[in-house]
Amino acid sequence: QPPHSRADASPRSCCVVHSLGMGIGSHHDGDDLEDRTKDAGGPALQLYKRRWYVLFVFMLVQMNQNNVWLTYGATSTTTQEAYSIDMSWVNALGNAGPVAFLILYPISSWAIGALGLRVTVLIAAALTSSGAILRAFCYSHDMVWMVFVGQLLNAAAGPIAMSVPPAVSAAWFPTNERTLATALGSVVSSLGCAIAFVAGLAVNSVHQLHILLYIEGLFCLVVFLMCCIYFPAAPPPPPNITGLLNGSHQ
């Protein structure tokens, strides 16, 4: 569910925030504010061990999106043979990612605030998994349109996945861990790219390419199901002062 607006925060929370006075935005850091929130008698800020699981699941979504994006670029010679296309079309498959980013990034930024963290991540995971599965069932040049549609679906997930790391850290992590959580959620995209090129080294035939596509499609589906089973938008009591100010706790 999308986070509540600040106006939806409980009266008690509003009184606590007001009691913090000019400390917000002044010389007090986030840790001081969280301590003073407790001292003011407001809702207790609470940490959850499952915050690392939530981050891990999102990292899998981010990693898959980048891995699927570069599959054909890392197996360009075999891709040309499998679908009877030339290198210009292989390059076009890779260009779907940057083009989608330019078009959809403003929408993805809006989606996080309007739809909430859970729905946004589910959309990204669904786009990546549906695109990866669709590509896996393309066996010839006559079906090559499935490859392009699959690439476009995955490309549409890219701007969403790249916008989410700060939202995950803000919703689930305390002040002193937010930088680390944001960094982990961002740099994992490079891991996805690396996996694509390492896996590409093992692909030397059309049959091996199809096996790789099956594996990618299956793994993307598993990650999507993991998001469906457990990926809440935010914990009930927030773990940091940002969640309290935004009234994101339920």
mmCIF file of N, CA, C and O in Angstrom, residues 95-197:
data_model
loop_
_atom_site.group_PDB
_atom_site.id
_atom_site.type_symbol
_atom_site.label_atom_id
_atom_site.label_comp_id
_atom_site.label_asym_id
_atom_site.label_seq_id
_atom_site.Cartn_x
_atom_site.Cartn_y
_atom_site.Cartn_z
ATOM 1 N N ASN A 95 19.887 -1.580 -26.978
ATOM 2 C CA ASN A 95 19.501 -0.170 -26.889
ATOM 3 C C ASN A 95 18.120 0.028 -26.287
ATOM 4 O O ASN A 95 17.762 1.163 -25.932
ATOM 5 N N ALA A 96 17.364 -1.047 -26.169
ATOM 6 C CA ALA A 96 16.024 -0.933 -25.582
ATOM 7 C C ALA A 96 16.111 -0.397 -24.148
ATOM 8 O O ALA A 96 15.237 0.347 -23.703
ATOM 9 N N GLY A 97 17.171 -0.765 -23.432
ATOM 10 C CA GLY A 97 17.323 -0.319 -22.048
ATOM 11 C C GLY A 97 17.470 1.181 -21.904
ATOM 12 O O GLY A 97 16.679 1.829 -21.193
ATOM 13 N N PRO A 98 18.460 1.807 -22.561
ATOM 14 C CA PRO A 98 18.613 3.262 -22.439
ATOM 15 C C PRO A 98 17.413 4.044 -22.958
ATOM 16 O O PRO A 98 17.048 5.079 -22.377
ATOM 17 N N VAL A 99 16.798 3.574 -24.035
ATOM 18 C CA VAL A 99 15.624 4.276 -24.578
ATOM 19 C C VAL A 99 14.476 4.246 -23.566
ATOM 20 O O VAL A 99 13.815 5.267 -23.319
ATOM 21 N N ALA A 100 14.245 3.083 -22.984
ATOM 22 C CA ALA A 100 13.176 2.968 -21.985
ATOM 23 C C ALA A 100 13.460 3.849 -20.779
ATOM 24 O O ALA A 100 12.538 4.440 -20.199
ATOM 25 N N PHE A 101 14.726 3.954 -20.380
ATOM 26 C CA PHE A 101 15.079 4.784 -19.234
ATOM 27 C C PHE A 101 14.708 6.243 -19.489
ATOM 28 O O PHE A 101 14.116 6.903 -18.621
ATOM 29 N N LEU A 102 15.048 6.751 -20.663
ATOM 30 C CA LEU A 102 14.763 8.151 -20.981
ATOM 31 C C LEU A 102 13.266 8.439 -20.983
ATOM 32 O O LEU A 102 12.816 9.505 -20.556
ATOM 33 N N ILE A 103 12.479 7.471 -21.458
ATOM 34 C CA ILE A 103 11.040 7.679 -21.587
ATOM 35 C C ILE A 103 10.308 7.476 -20.265
ATOM 36 O O ILE A 103 9.414 8.252 -19.903
ATOM 37 N N LEU A 104 10.704 6.453 -19.507
ATOM 38 C CA LEU A 104 9.909 6.012 -18.364
ATOM 39 C C LEU A 104 10.422 6.471 -17.015
ATOM 40 O O LEU A 104 9.731 6.279 -16.009
ATOM 41 N N TYR A 105 11.600 7.064 -16.944
ATOM 42 C CA TYR A 105 12.133 7.433 -15.629
ATOM 43 C C TYR A 105 11.219 8.390 -14.866
ATOM 44 O O TYR A 105 10.994 8.193 -13.661
ATOM 45 N N PRO A 106 10.652 9.438 -15.508
ATOM 46 C CA PRO A 106 9.738 10.307 -14.738
ATOM 47 C C PRO A 106 8.535 9.545 -14.192
ATOM 48 O O PRO A 106 8.082 9.803 -13.075
ATOM 49 N N ILE A 107 8.032 8.584 -14.974
ATOM 50 C CA ILE A 107 6.879 7.805 -14.523
ATOM 51 C C ILE A 107 7.257 6.916 -13.344
ATOM 52 O O ILE A 107 6.491 6.752 -12.397
ATOM 53 N N SER A 108 8.449 6.335 -13.407
ATOM 54 C CA SER A 108 8.877 5.440 -12.327
ATOM 55 C C SER A 108 9.046 6.205 -11.021
ATOM 56 O O SER A 108 8.717 5.690 -9.948
ATOM 57 N N SER A 109 9.548 7.429 -11.104
ATOM 58 C CA SER A 109 9.697 8.248 -9.898
ATOM 59 C C SER A 109 8.335 8.573 -9.297
ATOM 60 O O SER A 109 8.157 8.566 -8.072
ATOM 61 N N TRP A 110 7.363 8.835 -10.145
ATOM 62 C CA TRP A 110 6.012 9.106 -9.673
ATOM 63 C C TRP A 110 5.391 7.859 -9.052
ATOM 64 O O TRP A 110 4.689 7.932 -8.035
ATOM 65 N N ALA A 111 5.658 6.696 -9.644
ATOM 66 C CA ALA A 111 5.014 5.457 -9.210
ATOM 67 C C ALA A 111 5.346 5.113 -7.771
ATOM 68 O O ALA A 111 4.489 4.615 -7.024
ATOM 69 N N ILE A 112 6.584 5.361 -7.348
ATOM 70 C CA ILE A 112 6.981 5.014 -5.985
ATOM 71 C C ILE A 112 6.135 5.779 -4.968
ATOM 72 O O ILE A 112 5.664 5.211 -3.980
ATOM 73 N N GLY A 113 5.916 7.059 -5.211
ATOM 74 C CA GLY A 113 5.118 7.845 -4.287
ATOM 75 C C GLY A 113 3.630 7.571 -4.399
ATOM 76 O O GLY A 113 2.914 7.575 -3.397
ATOM 77 N N ALA A 114 3.158 7.306 -5.610
ATOM 78 C CA ALA A 114 1.720 7.138 -5.822
ATOM 79 C C ALA A 114 1.238 5.719 -5.522
ATOM 80 O O ALA A 114 0.139 5.534 -4.993
ATOM 81 N N LEU A 115 2.048 4.727 -5.861
ATOM 82 C CA LEU A 115 1.618 3.335 -5.722
ATOM 83 C C LEU A 115 2.198 2.643 -4.499
ATOM 84 O O LEU A 115 1.674 1.618 -4.065
ATOM 85 N N GLY A 116 3.284 3.172 -3.978
ATOM 86 C CA GLY A 116 3.914 2.547 -2.834
ATOM 87 C C GLY A 116 5.037 1.614 -3.244
ATOM 88 O O GLY A 116 5.145 1.190 -4.394
ATOM 89 N N LEU A 117 5.861 1.270 -2.278
ATOM 90 C CA LEU A 117 7.058 0.475 -2.549
ATOM 91 C C LEU A 117 6.714 -0.932 -3.012
ATOM 92 O O LEU A 117 7.300 -1.444 -3.970
ATOM 93 N N ARG A 118 5.782 -1.594 -2.347
ATOM 94 C CA ARG A 118 5.454 -2.977 -2.698
ATOM 95 C C ARG A 118 4.939 -3.098 -4.134
ATOM 96 O O ARG A 118 5.433 -3.909 -4.916
ATOM 97 N N VAL A 119 3.962 -2.280 -4.484
ATOM 98 C CA VAL A 119 3.376 -2.365 -5.822
ATOM 99 C C VAL A 119 4.415 -2.029 -6.886
ATOM 100 O O VAL A 119 4.485 -2.674 -7.939
ATOM 101 N N THR A 120 5.251 -1.037 -6.616
ATOM 102 C CA THR A 120 6.267 -0.641 -7.583
ATOM 103 C C THR A 120 7.259 -1.766 -7.844
ATOM 104 O O THR A 120 7.594 -2.062 -8.995
ATOM 105 N N VAL A 121 7.724 -2.406 -6.781
ATOM 106 C CA VAL A 121 8.678 -3.510 -6.948
ATOM 107 C C VAL A 121 8.009 -4.702 -7.636
ATOM 108 O O VAL A 121 8.621 -5.371 -8.469
ATOM 109 N N LEU A 122 6.758 -4.973 -7.311
ATOM 110 C CA LEU A 122 6.036 -6.056 -7.970
ATOM 111 C C LEU A 122 5.912 -5.810 -9.472
ATOM 112 O O LEU A 122 6.042 -6.737 -10.282
ATOM 113 N N ILE A 123 5.668 -4.569 -9.842
ATOM 114 C CA ILE A 123 5.578 -4.241 -11.267
ATOM 115 C C ILE A 123 6.910 -4.501 -11.959
ATOM 116 O O ILE A 123 6.964 -5.097 -13.042
ATOM 117 N N ALA A 124 8.000 -4.059 -11.338
ATOM 118 C CA ALA A 124 9.321 -4.275 -11.932
ATOM 119 C C ALA A 124 9.629 -5.761 -12.063
ATOM 120 O O ALA A 124 10.111 -6.224 -13.115
ATOM 121 N N ALA A 125 9.357 -6.537 -11.018
ATOM 122 C CA ALA A 125 9.626 -7.976 -11.057
ATOM 123 C C ALA A 125 8.751 -8.670 -12.084
ATOM 124 O O ALA A 125 9.199 -9.605 -12.777
ATOM 125 N N ALA A 126 7.499 -8.238 -12.216
ATOM 126 C CA ALA A 126 6.588 -8.848 -13.183
ATOM 127 C C ALA A 126 7.032 -8.549 -14.618
ATOM 128 O O ALA A 126 6.980 -9.433 -15.492
ATOM 129 N N LEU A 127 7.457 -7.326 -14.869
ATOM 130 C CA LEU A 127 7.922 -6.967 -16.213
ATOM 131 C C LEU A 127 9.160 -7.769 -16.600
ATOM 132 O O LEU A 127 9.260 -8.288 -17.722
ATOM 133 N N THR A 128 10.113 -7.877 -15.675
ATOM 134 C CA THR A 128 11.335 -8.622 -15.964
ATOM 135 C C THR A 128 11.056 -10.102 -16.180
ATOM 136 O O THR A 128 11.563 -10.718 -17.123
ATOM 137 N N SER A 129 10.241 -10.698 -15.311
ATOM 138 C CA SER A 129 9.972 -12.126 -15.441
ATOM 139 C C SER A 129 9.163 -12.443 -16.689
ATOM 140 O O SER A 129 9.453 -13.423 -17.392
ATOM 141 N N SER A 130 8.167 -11.626 -17.011
ATOM 142 C CA SER A 130 7.376 -11.881 -18.213
ATOM 143 C C SER A 130 8.220 -11.711 -19.467
ATOM 144 O O SER A 130 8.100 -12.484 -20.429
ATOM 145 N N GLY A 131 9.108 -10.709 -19.458
ATOM 146 C CA GLY A 131 9.992 -10.519 -20.607
ATOM 147 C C GLY A 131 10.967 -11.662 -20.774
ATOM 148 O O GLY A 131 11.194 -12.158 -21.890
ATOM 149 N N ALA A 132 11.547 -12.133 -19.674
ATOM 150 C CA ALA A 132 12.516 -13.229 -19.732
ATOM 151 C C ALA A 132 11.856 -14.530 -20.167
ATOM 152 O O ALA A 132 12.432 -15.306 -20.949
ATOM 153 N N ILE A 133 10.654 -14.795 -19.667
ATOM 154 C CA ILE A 133 9.946 -16.019 -20.050
ATOM 155 C C ILE A 133 9.544 -15.974 -21.514
ATOM 156 O O ILE A 133 9.653 -16.983 -22.246
ATOM 157 N N LEU A 134 9.082 -14.838 -21.982
ATOM 158 C CA LEU A 134 8.680 -14.715 -23.383
ATOM 159 C C LEU A 134 9.855 -14.980 -24.315
ATOM 160 O O LEU A 134 9.718 -15.682 -25.330
ATOM 161 N N ARG A 135 11.023 -14.464 -23.988
ATOM 162 C CA ARG A 135 12.213 -14.675 -24.822
ATOM 163 C C ARG A 135 12.597 -16.146 -24.888
ATOM 164 O O ARG A 135 13.103 -16.625 -25.904
ATOM 165 N N ALA A 136 12.362 -16.870 -23.803
ATOM 166 C CA ALA A 136 12.789 -18.265 -23.740
ATOM 167 C C ALA A 136 12.033 -19.154 -24.715
ATOM 168 O O ALA A 136 12.515 -20.246 -25.053
ATOM 169 N N PHE A 137 10.887 -18.701 -25.183
ATOM 170 C CA PHE A 137 10.082 -19.528 -26.092
ATOM 171 C C PHE A 137 10.211 -19.096 -27.543
ATOM 172 O O PHE A 137 9.392 -19.487 -28.381
ATOM 173 N N CYS A 138 11.210 -18.306 -27.841
ATOM 174 C CA CYS A 138 11.495 -17.929 -29.228
ATOM 175 C C CYS A 138 12.572 -18.857 -29.775
ATOM 176 O O CYS A 138 13.688 -18.889 -29.261
ATOM 177 N N TYR A 139 12.234 -19.620 -30.819
ATOM 178 C CA TYR A 139 13.156 -20.642 -31.321
ATOM 179 C C TYR A 139 13.654 -20.383 -32.741
ATOM 180 O O TYR A 139 14.550 -21.077 -33.205
ATOM 181 N N SER A 140 13.071 -19.400 -33.440
ATOM 182 C CA SER A 140 13.455 -19.202 -34.834
ATOM 183 C C SER A 140 13.266 -17.751 -35.236
ATOM 184 O O SER A 140 12.731 -16.933 -34.462
ATOM 185 N N HIS A 141 13.672 -17.429 -36.446
ATOM 186 C CA HIS A 141 13.549 -16.066 -36.958
ATOM 187 C C HIS A 141 12.086 -15.642 -37.051
ATOM 188 O O HIS A 141 11.766 -14.463 -36.855
ATOM 189 N N ASP A 142 11.205 -16.592 -37.360
ATOM 190 C CA ASP A 142 9.786 -16.268 -37.483
ATOM 191 C C ASP A 142 9.183 -15.815 -36.159
ATOM 192 O O ASP A 142 8.140 -15.157 -36.136
ATOM 193 N N MET A 143 9.824 -16.165 -35.065
ATOM 194 C CA MET A 143 9.312 -15.812 -33.740
ATOM 195 C C MET A 143 10.154 -14.733 -33.071
ATOM 196 O O MET A 143 10.010 -14.474 -31.873
ATOM 197 N N VAL A 144 11.021 -14.082 -33.850
ATOM 198 C CA VAL A 144 11.966 -13.150 -33.252
ATOM 199 C C VAL A 144 11.272 -11.949 -32.609
ATOM 200 O O VAL A 144 11.847 -11.283 -31.739
ATOM 201 N N TRP A 145 10.031 -11.693 -33.016
ATOM 202 C CA TRP A 145 9.297 -10.585 -32.396
ATOM 203 C C TRP A 145 9.148 -10.804 -30.892
ATOM 204 O O TRP A 145 9.084 -9.829 -30.116
ATOM 205 N N MET A 146 9.119 -12.069 -30.469
ATOM 206 C CA MET A 146 9.004 -12.370 -29.044
ATOM 207 C C MET A 146 10.240 -11.895 -28.287
ATOM 208 O O MET A 146 10.148 -11.468 -27.130
ATOM 209 N N VAL A 147 11.391 -11.966 -28.944
ATOM 210 C CA VAL A 147 12.624 -11.487 -28.334
ATOM 211 C C VAL A 147 12.550 -9.980 -28.114
ATOM 212 O O VAL A 147 12.897 -9.472 -27.044
ATOM 213 N N PHE A 148 12.081 -9.265 -29.111
ATOM 214 C CA PHE A 148 12.025 -7.805 -29.012
ATOM 215 C C PHE A 148 10.984 -7.369 -27.973
ATOM 216 O O PHE A 148 11.228 -6.440 -27.184
ATOM 217 N N VAL A 149 9.843 -8.038 -27.948
ATOM 218 C CA VAL A 149 8.831 -7.699 -26.943
ATOM 219 C C VAL A 149 9.358 -8.003 -25.541
ATOM 220 O O VAL A 149 9.169 -7.222 -24.596
ATOM 221 N N GLY A 150 10.036 -9.145 -25.395
ATOM 222 C CA GLY A 150 10.609 -9.495 -24.104
ATOM 223 C C GLY A 150 11.637 -8.484 -23.635
ATOM 224 O O GLY A 150 11.671 -8.114 -22.451
ATOM 225 N N GLN A 151 12.478 -8.017 -24.559
ATOM 226 C CA GLN A 151 13.475 -7.006 -24.210
ATOM 227 C C GLN A 151 12.816 -5.697 -23.793
ATOM 228 O O GLN A 151 13.270 -5.031 -22.851
ATOM 229 N N LEU A 152 11.740 -5.328 -24.481
ATOM 230 C CA LEU A 152 11.050 -4.083 -24.146
ATOM 231 C C LEU A 152 10.388 -4.174 -22.771
ATOM 232 O O LEU A 152 10.412 -3.200 -22.001
ATOM 233 N N LEU A 153 9.811 -5.334 -22.456
ATOM 234 C CA LEU A 153 9.201 -5.503 -21.140
ATOM 235 C C LEU A 153 10.247 -5.379 -20.041
ATOM 236 O O LEU A 153 10.038 -4.698 -19.023
ATOM 237 N N ASN A 154 11.366 -6.037 -20.237
ATOM 238 C CA ASN A 154 12.432 -5.951 -19.242
ATOM 239 C C ASN A 154 12.997 -4.534 -19.162
ATOM 240 O O ASN A 154 13.316 -4.049 -18.068
ATOM 241 N N ALA A 155 13.134 -3.884 -20.311
ATOM 242 C CA ALA A 155 13.651 -2.518 -20.326
ATOM 243 C C ALA A 155 12.741 -1.575 -19.548
ATOM 244 O O ALA A 155 13.203 -0.648 -18.876
ATOM 245 N N ALA A 156 11.419 -1.814 -19.614
ATOM 246 C CA ALA A 156 10.474 -0.969 -18.888
ATOM 247 C C ALA A 156 10.663 -1.096 -17.379
ATOM 248 O O ALA A 156 10.334 -0.169 -16.624
ATOM 249 N N ALA A 157 11.193 -2.233 -16.930
ATOM 250 C CA ALA A 157 11.431 -2.421 -15.496
ATOM 251 C C ALA A 157 12.681 -1.694 -15.022
ATOM 252 O O ALA A 157 12.823 -1.438 -13.817
ATOM 253 N N GLY A 158 13.585 -1.367 -15.943
ATOM 254 C CA GLY A 158 14.850 -0.745 -15.570
ATOM 255 C C GLY A 158 14.730 0.551 -14.794
ATOM 256 O O GLY A 158 15.306 0.682 -13.694
ATOM 257 N N PRO A 159 13.996 1.547 -15.307
ATOM 258 C CA PRO A 159 13.875 2.807 -14.557
ATOM 259 C C PRO A 159 13.240 2.629 -13.195
ATOM 260 O O PRO A 159 13.595 3.321 -12.237
ATOM 261 N N ILE A 160 12.305 1.688 -13.087
ATOM 262 C CA ILE A 160 11.670 1.433 -11.793
ATOM 263 C C ILE A 160 12.687 0.878 -10.812
ATOM 264 O O ILE A 160 12.825 1.351 -9.680
ATOM 265 N N ALA A 161 13.421 -0.149 -11.251
ATOM 266 C CA ALA A 161 14.401 -0.796 -10.372
ATOM 267 C C ALA A 161 15.486 0.183 -9.932
ATOM 268 O O ALA A 161 15.930 0.155 -8.770
ATOM 269 N N MET A 162 15.905 1.065 -10.821
ATOM 270 C CA MET A 162 16.964 2.007 -10.473
ATOM 271 C C MET A 162 16.490 3.124 -9.551
ATOM 272 O O MET A 162 17.308 3.790 -8.912
ATOM 273 N N SER A 163 15.173 3.336 -9.474
ATOM 274 C CA SER A 163 14.643 4.404 -8.615
ATOM 275 C C SER A 163 14.352 3.934 -7.199
ATOM 276 O O SER A 163 14.183 4.764 -6.302
ATOM 277 N N VAL A 164 14.301 2.632 -6.984
ATOM 278 C CA VAL A 164 13.794 2.085 -5.724
ATOM 279 C C VAL A 164 14.793 2.082 -4.559
ATOM 280 O O VAL A 164 14.370 2.221 -3.404
ATOM 281 N N PRO A 165 16.127 1.900 -4.760
ATOM 282 C CA PRO A 165 17.025 1.761 -3.608
ATOM 283 C C PRO A 165 16.867 2.817 -2.510
ATOM 284 O O PRO A 165 16.805 2.450 -1.323
ATOM 285 N N PRO A 166 16.782 4.123 -2.815
ATOM 286 C CA PRO A 166 16.604 5.087 -1.721
ATOM 287 C C PRO A 166 15.289 4.894 -0.975
ATOM 288 O O PRO A 166 15.216 5.130 0.235
ATOM 289 N N ALA A 167 14.243 4.451 -1.690
ATOM 290 C CA ALA A 167 12.948 4.239 -1.041
ATOM 291 C C ALA A 167 12.998 3.050 -0.085
ATOM 292 O O ALA A 167 12.405 3.086 0.995
ATOM 293 N N VAL A 168 13.714 1.999 -0.475
ATOM 294 C CA VAL A 168 13.851 0.831 0.402
ATOM 295 C C VAL A 168 14.608 1.209 1.671
ATOM 296 O O VAL A 168 14.210 0.866 2.784
ATOM 297 N N SER A 169 15.709 1.921 1.520
ATOM 298 C CA SER A 169 16.510 2.291 2.688
ATOM 299 C C SER A 169 15.753 3.253 3.596
ATOM 300 O O SER A 169 15.846 3.168 4.825
ATOM 301 N N ALA A 170 14.986 4.171 3.015
ATOM 302 C CA ALA A 170 14.237 5.128 3.826
ATOM 303 C C ALA A 170 13.115 4.456 4.597
ATOM 304 O O ALA A 170 12.796 4.848 5.730
ATOM 305 N N ALA A 171 12.506 3.433 4.005
ATOM 306 C CA ALA A 171 11.366 2.777 4.650
ATOM 307 C C ALA A 171 11.774 1.757 5.696
ATOM 308 O O ALA A 171 11.078 1.571 6.691
ATOM 309 N N TRP A 172 12.933 1.102 5.499
ATOM 310 C CA TRP A 172 13.250 -0.063 6.309
ATOM 311 C C TRP A 172 14.490 0.066 7.190
ATOM 312 O O TRP A 172 14.685 -0.758 8.088
ATOM 313 N N PHE A 173 15.342 1.049 6.957
ATOM 314 C CA PHE A 173 16.633 1.072 7.634
ATOM 315 C C PHE A 173 16.785 2.301 8.526
ATOM 316 O O PHE A 173 16.281 3.380 8.200
ATOM 317 N N PRO A 174 17.515 2.152 9.632
ATOM 318 C CA PRO A 174 17.792 3.302 10.501
ATOM 319 C C PRO A 174 18.768 4.259 9.827
ATOM 320 O O PRO A 174 19.394 3.921 8.815
ATOM 321 N N THR A 175 18.908 5.417 10.406
ATOM 322 C CA THR A 175 19.726 6.459 9.789
ATOM 323 C C THR A 175 21.149 6.002 9.499
ATOM 324 O O THR A 175 21.692 6.270 8.425
ATOM 325 N N ASN A 176 21.753 5.284 10.437
ATOM 326 C CA ASN A 176 23.159 4.912 10.274
ATOM 327 C C ASN A 176 23.376 3.760 9.301
ATOM 328 O O ASN A 176 24.510 3.392 9.031
ATOM 329 N N GLU A 177 22.302 3.175 8.756
ATOM 330 C CA GLU A 177 22.436 2.085 7.779
ATOM 331 C C GLU A 177 21.888 2.446 6.406
ATOM 332 O O GLU A 177 22.008 1.659 5.470
ATOM 333 N N ARG A 178 21.319 3.621 6.277
ATOM 334 C CA ARG A 178 20.649 3.959 5.018
ATOM 335 C C ARG A 178 21.626 4.119 3.859
ATOM 336 O O ARG A 178 21.324 3.741 2.726
ATOM 337 N N THR A 179 22.793 4.670 4.124
ATOM 338 C CA THR A 179 23.788 4.813 3.057
ATOM 339 C C THR A 179 24.222 3.448 2.542
ATOM 340 O O THR A 179 24.317 3.214 1.326
ATOM 341 N N LEU A 180 24.475 2.525 3.467
ATOM 342 C CA LEU A 180 24.878 1.177 3.082
ATOM 343 C C LEU A 180 23.777 0.474 2.298
ATOM 344 O O LEU A 180 24.047 -0.147 1.258
ATOM 345 N N ALA A 181 22.542 0.576 2.775
ATOM 346 C CA ALA A 181 21.430 -0.090 2.091
ATOM 347 C C ALA A 181 21.218 0.468 0.691
ATOM 348 O O ALA A 181 20.993 -0.291 -0.267
ATOM 349 N N THR A 182 21.304 1.781 0.551
ATOM 350 C CA THR A 182 21.143 2.395 -0.770
ATOM 351 C C THR A 182 22.263 1.963 -1.709
ATOM 352 O O THR A 182 22.025 1.668 -2.889
ATOM 353 N N ALA A 183 23.485 1.910 -1.182
ATOM 354 C CA ALA A 183 24.625 1.502 -2.005
ATOM 355 C C ALA A 183 24.484 0.052 -2.477
ATOM 356 O O ALA A 183 24.706 -0.255 -3.651
ATOM 357 N N LEU A 184 24.094 -0.825 -1.560
ATOM 358 C CA LEU A 184 23.926 -2.234 -1.933
ATOM 359 C C LEU A 184 22.834 -2.402 -2.991
ATOM 360 O O LEU A 184 22.983 -3.174 -3.946
ATOM 361 N N GLY A 185 21.732 -1.681 -2.810
ATOM 362 C CA GLY A 185 20.641 -1.775 -3.768
ATOM 363 C C GLY A 185 20.974 -1.210 -5.133
ATOM 364 O O GLY A 185 20.335 -1.555 -6.125
ATOM 365 N N SER A 186 21.986 -0.346 -5.189
ATOM 366 C CA SER A 186 22.372 0.282 -6.462
ATOM 367 C C SER A 186 23.471 -0.480 -7.183
ATOM 368 O O SER A 186 23.377 -0.732 -8.386
ATOM 369 N N VAL A 187 24.522 -0.868 -6.449
ATOM 370 C CA VAL A 187 25.678 -1.489 -7.114
ATOM 371 C C VAL A 187 25.386 -2.905 -7.574
ATOM 372 O O VAL A 187 26.128 -3.455 -8.395
ATOM 373 N N VAL A 188 24.309 -3.520 -7.065
ATOM 374 C CA VAL A 188 23.998 -4.886 -7.498
ATOM 375 C C VAL A 188 23.647 -4.932 -8.988
ATOM 376 O O VAL A 188 23.723 -5.993 -9.611
ATOM 377 N N SER A 189 23.269 -3.790 -9.550
ATOM 378 C CA SER A 189 23.018 -3.760 -10.992
ATOM 379 C C SER A 189 24.277 -4.116 -11.769
ATOM 380 O O SER A 189 24.213 -4.796 -12.807
ATOM 381 N N SER A 190 25.438 -3.690 -11.272
ATOM 382 C CA SER A 190 26.699 -4.044 -11.926
ATOM 383 C C SER A 190 26.968 -5.536 -11.813
ATOM 384 O O SER A 190 27.538 -6.149 -12.725
ATOM 385 N N LEU A 191 26.542 -6.139 -10.706
ATOM 386 C CA LEU A 191 26.684 -7.587 -10.563
ATOM 387 C C LEU A 191 25.854 -8.312 -11.611
ATOM 388 O O LEU A 191 26.297 -9.313 -12.189
ATOM 389 N N GLY A 192 24.653 -7.800 -11.871
ATOM 390 C CA GLY A 192 23.821 -8.398 -12.909
ATOM 391 C C GLY A 192 24.476 -8.331 -14.277
ATOM 392 O O GLY A 192 24.438 -9.302 -15.051
ATOM 393 N N CYS A 193 25.107 -7.206 -14.579
ATOM 394 C CA CYS A 193 25.823 -7.070 -15.855
ATOM 395 C C CYS A 193 26.987 -8.048 -15.925
ATOM 396 O O CYS A 193 27.226 -8.683 -16.957
ATOM 397 N N ALA A 194 27.722 -8.183 -14.818
ATOM 398 C CA ALA A 194 28.867 -9.097 -14.789
ATOM 399 C C ALA A 194 28.417 -10.538 -14.995
ATOM 400 O O ALA A 194 29.065 -11.304 -15.724
ATOM 401 N N ILE A 195 27.303 -10.919 -14.366
ATOM 402 C CA ILE A 195 26.789 -12.278 -14.522
ATOM 403 C C ILE A 195 26.431 -12.554 -15.973
ATOM 404 O O ILE A 195 26.677 -13.648 -16.495
ATOM 405 N N ALA A 196 25.853 -11.565 -16.641
ATOM 406 C CA ALA A 196 25.479 -11.741 -18.048
ATOM 407 C C ALA A 196 26.692 -12.064 -18.905
ATOM 408 O O ALA A 196 26.648 -12.966 -19.758
ATOM 409 N N PHE A 197 27.795 -11.355 -18.680
ATOM 410 C CA PHE A 197 28.984 -11.581 -19.505
ATOM 411 C C PHE A 197 29.709 -12.866 -19.120
ATOM 412 O O PHE A 197 30.263 -13.544 -19.978
#
